[in-house]
Short mmCIF file of C-alpha atoms and ligand atoms in Angstrom, two decimals:
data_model
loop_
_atom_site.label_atom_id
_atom_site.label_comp_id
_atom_site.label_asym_id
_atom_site.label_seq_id
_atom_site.Cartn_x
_atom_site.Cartn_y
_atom_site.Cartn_z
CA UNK A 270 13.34 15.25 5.25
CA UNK A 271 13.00 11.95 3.82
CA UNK A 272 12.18 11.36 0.02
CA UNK A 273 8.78 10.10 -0.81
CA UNK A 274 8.82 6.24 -1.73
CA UNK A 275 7.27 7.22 -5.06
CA UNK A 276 7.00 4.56 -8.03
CA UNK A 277 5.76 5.92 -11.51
CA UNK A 278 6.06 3.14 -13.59
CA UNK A 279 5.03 -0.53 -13.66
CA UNK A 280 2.77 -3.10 -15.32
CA UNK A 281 -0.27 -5.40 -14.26
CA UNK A 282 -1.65 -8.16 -16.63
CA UNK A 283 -3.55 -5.88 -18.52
CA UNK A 284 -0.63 -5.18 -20.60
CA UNK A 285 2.74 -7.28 -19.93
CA UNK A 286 3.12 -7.83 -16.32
CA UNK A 287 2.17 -11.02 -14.26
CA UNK A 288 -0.13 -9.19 -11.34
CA UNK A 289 -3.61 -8.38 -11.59
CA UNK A 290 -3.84 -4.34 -10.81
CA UNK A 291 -5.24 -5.32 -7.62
CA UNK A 292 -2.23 -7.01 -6.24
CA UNK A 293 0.16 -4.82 -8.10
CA UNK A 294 -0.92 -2.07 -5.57
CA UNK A 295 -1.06 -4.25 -2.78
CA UNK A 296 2.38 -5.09 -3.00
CA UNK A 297 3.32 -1.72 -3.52
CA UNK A 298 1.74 -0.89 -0.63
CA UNK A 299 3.92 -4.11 1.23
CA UNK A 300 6.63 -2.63 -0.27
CA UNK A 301 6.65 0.41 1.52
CA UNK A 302 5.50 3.00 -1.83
CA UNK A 303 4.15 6.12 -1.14
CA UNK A 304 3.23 7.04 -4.04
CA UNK A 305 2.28 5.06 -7.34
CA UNK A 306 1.61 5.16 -10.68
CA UNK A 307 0.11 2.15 -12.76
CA UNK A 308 1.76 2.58 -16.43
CA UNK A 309 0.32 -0.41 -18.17
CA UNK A 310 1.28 -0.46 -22.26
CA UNK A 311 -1.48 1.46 -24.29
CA UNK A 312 -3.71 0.76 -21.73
CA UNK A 313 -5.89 2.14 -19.58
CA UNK A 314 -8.01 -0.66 -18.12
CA UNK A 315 -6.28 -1.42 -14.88
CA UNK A 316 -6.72 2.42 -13.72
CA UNK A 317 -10.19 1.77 -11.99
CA UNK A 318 -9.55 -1.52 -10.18
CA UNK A 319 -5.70 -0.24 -9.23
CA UNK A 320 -7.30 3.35 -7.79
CA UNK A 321 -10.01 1.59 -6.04
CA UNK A 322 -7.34 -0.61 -4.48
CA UNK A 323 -5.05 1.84 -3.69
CA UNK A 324 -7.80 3.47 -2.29
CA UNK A 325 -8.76 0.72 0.30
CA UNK A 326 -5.41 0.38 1.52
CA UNK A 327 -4.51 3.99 2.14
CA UNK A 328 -1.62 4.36 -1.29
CA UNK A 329 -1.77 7.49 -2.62
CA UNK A 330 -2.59 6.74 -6.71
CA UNK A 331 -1.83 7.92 -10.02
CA UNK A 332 -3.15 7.52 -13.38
CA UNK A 333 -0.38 6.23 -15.64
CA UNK A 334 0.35 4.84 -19.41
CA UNK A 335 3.14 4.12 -21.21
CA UNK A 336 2.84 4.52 -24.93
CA UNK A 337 4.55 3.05 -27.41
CA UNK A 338 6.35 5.33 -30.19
CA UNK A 339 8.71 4.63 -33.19
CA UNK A 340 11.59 7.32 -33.45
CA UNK A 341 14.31 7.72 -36.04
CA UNK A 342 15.47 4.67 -37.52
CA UNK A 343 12.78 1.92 -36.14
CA UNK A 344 13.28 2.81 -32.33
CA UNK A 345 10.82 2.12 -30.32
CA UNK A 346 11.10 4.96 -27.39
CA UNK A 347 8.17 4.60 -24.38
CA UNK A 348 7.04 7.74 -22.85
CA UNK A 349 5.28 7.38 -19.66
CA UNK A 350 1.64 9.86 -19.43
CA UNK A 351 1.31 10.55 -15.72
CA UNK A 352 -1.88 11.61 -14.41
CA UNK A 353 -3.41 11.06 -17.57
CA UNK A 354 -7.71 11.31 -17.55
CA UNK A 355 -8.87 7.82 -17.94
CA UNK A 356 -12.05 8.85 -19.40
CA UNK A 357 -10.87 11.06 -21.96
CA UNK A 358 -11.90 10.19 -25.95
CA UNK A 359 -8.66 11.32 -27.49
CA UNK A 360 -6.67 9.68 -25.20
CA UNK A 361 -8.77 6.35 -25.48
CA UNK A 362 -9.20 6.77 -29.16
CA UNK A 363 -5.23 7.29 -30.06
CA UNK A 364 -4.19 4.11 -27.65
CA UNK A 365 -6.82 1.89 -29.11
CA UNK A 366 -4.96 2.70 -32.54
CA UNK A 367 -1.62 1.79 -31.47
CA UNK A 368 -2.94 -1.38 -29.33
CA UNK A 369 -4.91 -2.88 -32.61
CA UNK A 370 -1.38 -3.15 -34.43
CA UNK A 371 -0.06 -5.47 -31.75
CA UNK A 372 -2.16 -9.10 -33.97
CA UNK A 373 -0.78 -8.64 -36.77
CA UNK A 374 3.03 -7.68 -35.71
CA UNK A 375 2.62 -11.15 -33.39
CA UNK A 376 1.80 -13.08 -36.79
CA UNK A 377 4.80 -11.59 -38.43
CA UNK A 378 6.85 -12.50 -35.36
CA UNK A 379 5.11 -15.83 -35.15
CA UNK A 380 6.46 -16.54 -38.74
CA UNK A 381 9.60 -15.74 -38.23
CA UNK A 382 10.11 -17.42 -34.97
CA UNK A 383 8.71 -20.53 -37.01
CA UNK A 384 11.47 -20.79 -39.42
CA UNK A 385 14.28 -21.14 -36.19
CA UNK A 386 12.21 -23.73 -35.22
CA UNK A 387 10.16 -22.41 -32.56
CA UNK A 388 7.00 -23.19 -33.64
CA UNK A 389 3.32 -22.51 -31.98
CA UNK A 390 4.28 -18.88 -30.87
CA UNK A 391 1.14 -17.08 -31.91
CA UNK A 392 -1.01 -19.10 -30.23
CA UNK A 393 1.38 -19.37 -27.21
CA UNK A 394 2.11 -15.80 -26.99
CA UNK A 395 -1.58 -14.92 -27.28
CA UNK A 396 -2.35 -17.77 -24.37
CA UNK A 397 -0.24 -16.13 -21.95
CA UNK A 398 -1.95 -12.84 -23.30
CA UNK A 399 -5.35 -13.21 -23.67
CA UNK A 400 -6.37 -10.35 -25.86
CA UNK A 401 -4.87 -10.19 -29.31
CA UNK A 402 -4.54 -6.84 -28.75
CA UNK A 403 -2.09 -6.58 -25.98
CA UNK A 404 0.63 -9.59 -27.26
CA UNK A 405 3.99 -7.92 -26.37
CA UNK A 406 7.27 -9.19 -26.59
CA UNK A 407 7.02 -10.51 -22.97
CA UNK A 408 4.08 -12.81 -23.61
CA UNK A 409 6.17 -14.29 -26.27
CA UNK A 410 9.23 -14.41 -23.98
CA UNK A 411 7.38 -16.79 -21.65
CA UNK A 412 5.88 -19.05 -24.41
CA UNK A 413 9.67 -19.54 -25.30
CA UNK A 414 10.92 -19.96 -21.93
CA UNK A 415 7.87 -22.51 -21.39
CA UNK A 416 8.82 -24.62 -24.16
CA UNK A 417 12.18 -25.02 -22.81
CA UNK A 418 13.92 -22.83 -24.96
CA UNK A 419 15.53 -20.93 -22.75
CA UNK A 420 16.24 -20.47 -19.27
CA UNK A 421 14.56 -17.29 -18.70
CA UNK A 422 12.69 -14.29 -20.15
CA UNK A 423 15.68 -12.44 -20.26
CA UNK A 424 17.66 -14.58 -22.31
CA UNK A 425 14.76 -14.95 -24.53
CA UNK A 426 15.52 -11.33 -25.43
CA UNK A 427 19.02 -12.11 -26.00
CA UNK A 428 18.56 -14.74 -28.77
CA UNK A 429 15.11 -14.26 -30.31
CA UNK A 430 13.32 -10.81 -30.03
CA UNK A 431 16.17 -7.94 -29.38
CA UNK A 432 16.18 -6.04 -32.44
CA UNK A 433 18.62 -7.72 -35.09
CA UNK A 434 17.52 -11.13 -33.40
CA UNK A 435 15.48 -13.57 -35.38
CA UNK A 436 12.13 -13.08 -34.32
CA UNK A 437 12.46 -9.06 -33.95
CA UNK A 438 10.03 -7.73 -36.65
CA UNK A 439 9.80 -3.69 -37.27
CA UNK A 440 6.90 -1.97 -36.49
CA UNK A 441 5.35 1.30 -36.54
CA UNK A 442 3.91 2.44 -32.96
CA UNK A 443 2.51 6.20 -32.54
CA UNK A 444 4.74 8.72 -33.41
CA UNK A 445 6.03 11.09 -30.90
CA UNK A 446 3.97 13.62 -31.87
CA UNK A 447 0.52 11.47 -31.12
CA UNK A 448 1.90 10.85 -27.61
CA UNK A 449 2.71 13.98 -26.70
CA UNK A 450 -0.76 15.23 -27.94
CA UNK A 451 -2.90 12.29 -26.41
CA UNK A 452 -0.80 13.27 -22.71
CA UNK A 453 -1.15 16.62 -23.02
CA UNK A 454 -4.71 16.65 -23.68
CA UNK A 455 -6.01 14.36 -21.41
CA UNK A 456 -4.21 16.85 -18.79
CA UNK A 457 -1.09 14.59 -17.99
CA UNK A 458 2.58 15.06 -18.14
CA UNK A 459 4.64 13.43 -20.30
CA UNK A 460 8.05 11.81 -19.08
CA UNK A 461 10.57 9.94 -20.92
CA UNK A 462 10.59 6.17 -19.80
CA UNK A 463 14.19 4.41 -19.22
CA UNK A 464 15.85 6.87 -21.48
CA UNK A 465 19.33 4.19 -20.85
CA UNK A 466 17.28 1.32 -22.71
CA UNK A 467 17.23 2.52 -26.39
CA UNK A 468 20.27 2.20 -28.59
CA UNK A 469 20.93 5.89 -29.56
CA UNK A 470 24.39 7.76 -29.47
CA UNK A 471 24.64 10.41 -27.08
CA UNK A 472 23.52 12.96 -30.22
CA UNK A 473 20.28 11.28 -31.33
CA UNK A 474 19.56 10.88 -27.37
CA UNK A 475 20.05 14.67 -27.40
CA UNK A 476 18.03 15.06 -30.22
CA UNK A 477 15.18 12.92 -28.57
CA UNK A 478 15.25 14.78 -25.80
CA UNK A 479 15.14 18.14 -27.24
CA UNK A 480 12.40 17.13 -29.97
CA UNK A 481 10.63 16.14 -27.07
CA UNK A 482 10.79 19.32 -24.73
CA UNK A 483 9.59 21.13 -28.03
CA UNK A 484 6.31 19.32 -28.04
CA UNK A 485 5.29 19.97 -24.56
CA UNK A 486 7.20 16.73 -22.93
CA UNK A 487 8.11 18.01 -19.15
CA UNK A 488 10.45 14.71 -17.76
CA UNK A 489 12.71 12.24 -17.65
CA UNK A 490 12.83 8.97 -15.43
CA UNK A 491 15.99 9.64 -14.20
CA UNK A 492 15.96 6.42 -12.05
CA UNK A 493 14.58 3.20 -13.49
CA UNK A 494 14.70 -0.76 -12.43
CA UNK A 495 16.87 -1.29 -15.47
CA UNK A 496 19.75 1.06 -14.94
CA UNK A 497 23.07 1.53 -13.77
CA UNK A 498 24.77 4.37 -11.34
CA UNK A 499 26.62 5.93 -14.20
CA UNK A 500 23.42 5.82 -16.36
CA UNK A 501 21.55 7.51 -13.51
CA UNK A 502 24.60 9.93 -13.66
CA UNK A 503 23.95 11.18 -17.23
CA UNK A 504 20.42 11.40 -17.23
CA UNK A 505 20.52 13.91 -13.37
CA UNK A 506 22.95 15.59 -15.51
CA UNK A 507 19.87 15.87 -18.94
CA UNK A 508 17.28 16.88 -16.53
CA UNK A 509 19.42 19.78 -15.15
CA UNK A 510 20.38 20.53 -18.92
CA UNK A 511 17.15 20.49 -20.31
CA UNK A 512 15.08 21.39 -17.16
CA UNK A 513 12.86 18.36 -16.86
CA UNK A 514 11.02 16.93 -13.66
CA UNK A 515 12.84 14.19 -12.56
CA UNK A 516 10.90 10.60 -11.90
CA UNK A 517 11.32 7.28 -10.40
CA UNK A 518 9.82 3.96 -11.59
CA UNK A 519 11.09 0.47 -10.82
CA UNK A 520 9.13 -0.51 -14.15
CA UNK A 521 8.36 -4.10 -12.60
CA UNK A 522 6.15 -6.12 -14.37
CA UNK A 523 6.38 -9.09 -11.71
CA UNK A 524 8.09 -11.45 -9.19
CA UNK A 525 10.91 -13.20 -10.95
CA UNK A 526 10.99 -11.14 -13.96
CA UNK A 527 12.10 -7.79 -13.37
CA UNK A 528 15.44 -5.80 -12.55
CA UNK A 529 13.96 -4.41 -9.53
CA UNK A 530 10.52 -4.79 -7.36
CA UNK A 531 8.54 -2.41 -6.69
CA UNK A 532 9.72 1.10 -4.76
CA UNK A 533 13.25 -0.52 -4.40
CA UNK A 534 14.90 2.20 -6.37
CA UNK A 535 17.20 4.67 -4.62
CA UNK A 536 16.84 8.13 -4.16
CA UNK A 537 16.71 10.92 -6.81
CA UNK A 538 19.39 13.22 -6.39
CA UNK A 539 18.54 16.45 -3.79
CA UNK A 540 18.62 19.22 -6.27
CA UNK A 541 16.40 17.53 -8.96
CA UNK A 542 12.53 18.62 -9.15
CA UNK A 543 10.81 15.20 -8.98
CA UNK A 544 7.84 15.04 -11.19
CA UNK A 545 5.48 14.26 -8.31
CA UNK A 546 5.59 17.77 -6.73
CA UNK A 547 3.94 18.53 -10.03
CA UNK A 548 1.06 15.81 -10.30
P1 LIG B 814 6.78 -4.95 -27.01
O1 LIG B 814 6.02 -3.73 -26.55
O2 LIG B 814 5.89 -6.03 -27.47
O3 LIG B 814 7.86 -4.63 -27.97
O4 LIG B 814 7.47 -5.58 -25.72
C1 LIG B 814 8.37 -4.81 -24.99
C2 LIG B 814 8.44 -5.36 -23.58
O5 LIG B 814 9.36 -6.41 -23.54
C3 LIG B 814 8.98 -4.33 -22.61
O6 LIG B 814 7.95 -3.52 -22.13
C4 LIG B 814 9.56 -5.20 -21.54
O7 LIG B 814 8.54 -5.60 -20.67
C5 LIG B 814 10.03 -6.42 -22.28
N1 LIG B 814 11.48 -6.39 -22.55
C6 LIG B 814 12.13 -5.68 -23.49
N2 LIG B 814 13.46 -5.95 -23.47
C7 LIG B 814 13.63 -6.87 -22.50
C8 LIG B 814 14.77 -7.57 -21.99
N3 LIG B 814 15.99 -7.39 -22.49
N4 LIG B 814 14.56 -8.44 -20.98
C9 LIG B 814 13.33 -8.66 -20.48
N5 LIG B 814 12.23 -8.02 -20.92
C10 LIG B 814 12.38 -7.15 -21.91
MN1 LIG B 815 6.70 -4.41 -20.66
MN1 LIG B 816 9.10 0.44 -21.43
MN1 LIG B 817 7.36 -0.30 -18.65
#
């Protein structure tokens, strides 16, 4: 039988991707997905105009978030809610929390940006936004790249905003606990987001992973836009071994700017249960 085209993760501009939900779908749909989830950054407000979308073109849709949480030493770890309730309080309350520490983290990134000469980012970062609530790292990126810079959004990373770069501030996001909770509640499953993008030893991923199987968490993405074949590897190998639901998101946030477009990802491997039959 063939595999579903299923994506489960990817961004429109209501948090840090370039498409309006509308057209995120659409090309989804263009794309050949089967099945997709909108997982905009601590934020819901896409959900309604990406559904009734999906719905006009025939795409089955899923609810989707991806929350922000500090681990351990100041990680940040995303784990992806899928077929969250929109509507529900808790759910709304707890992501309005995490969103409204987004201004001031930009200011504190502004001001460091400022003193290696790059100078205007606030006000850049928050054009390219438009909501002081939802800067992100990417909106910054762009600002950069726009002001010649740098090349691309990518190497904007590389010089300025990775962690231990210049303009990399620490902040505190949810904690796991608060995600799980919020997910859980608002009747959605909780998966892991591109468990290959956070810099933890094999242990601490272990320990991640285990801490969050304890609190209810039921997956992994076990293929994301970002990875390689070995990384894809391990993490078949941690959903066997811990006995998540396997999932698939490109994670695109828009033409240009992403490792992969949407519902270009390869197949999960046979024996895995993918999260979907689950949804
Ligand atoms: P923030 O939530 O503000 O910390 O921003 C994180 C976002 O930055 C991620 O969701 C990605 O969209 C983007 N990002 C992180 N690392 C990179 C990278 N190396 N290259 C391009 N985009 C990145
Ligand atoms: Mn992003
Ligand atoms: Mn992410
Ligand atoms: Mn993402």
């Amino acid at each position: 039988m063939k595999p579903l085209n299923a994506d489960l993760h990817c961004h429109s501009t209501v948090s840090d991707g370039l498409l309006a939900p509308a057209e995120v779908v659409r090309r989804a749909k263009d794309n050949g997905v089967e099945l997709l989830a909108l997982t905009d950054h601590d934020e819901l407000g896409g959900l309604v105009e990406a559904r009734a979308t999906a719905d006009e073109v025939g795409l089955r849709f899923v609810d989707g978030v991806e929350i922000s949480i500090s681990w351990g030493d100041d990680q940040t770890v995303h784990i992806l809610g899928l077929g969250v309730d929109p509507g529900n309080a808790e759910l709304q309350k707890g992501l309005h929390q995490v969103r409204s520490g987004r201004d001031s983290r930009a200011g504190r990134m502004a001001a460091e940006l400022d003193k290696v000469g790059i100078h205007g980012a606030y006000e850049g970062a928050l054009r390219h936004a438009g909501n002081p609530a939802l800067v992100s790292r990417s909106h910054f990126a762009r600002y950069i790249v726009e002001q010649g810079h740098a090349r691309d959004v990518k190497s904007v990373f590389d010089h300025w905003l990775a962690k231990g770069k210049p303009g990399y501030v620490e902040h505190s996001w949810a904690t796991l606990e608060d995600a799980l909770r919020w997910i859980v509640g608002a009747g959605g499953t909780a998966v892991i987001a591109h468990p290959g993008r956070y810099r933890l030893t094999k242990a601490e991923r272990k320990d991640l992973f285990g801490a969050f199987k304890d609190l209810g968490g039921r997956g992994i993405e076990v293929l994301s836009g970002s990875q390689k074949d070995d990384e894809t590897r391990e993490f078949s190998r941690s959903a066997r071994e811990f006995g998540f639901l396997a999932s698939r998101g490109s994670d695109f946030h828009g033409p240009g700017e992403s490792w992969i477009d949407l519902g270009r990802l390869p197949d999960l491997s046979e024996d895995l249960i993918p999260v979907w039959s689950q949804l």
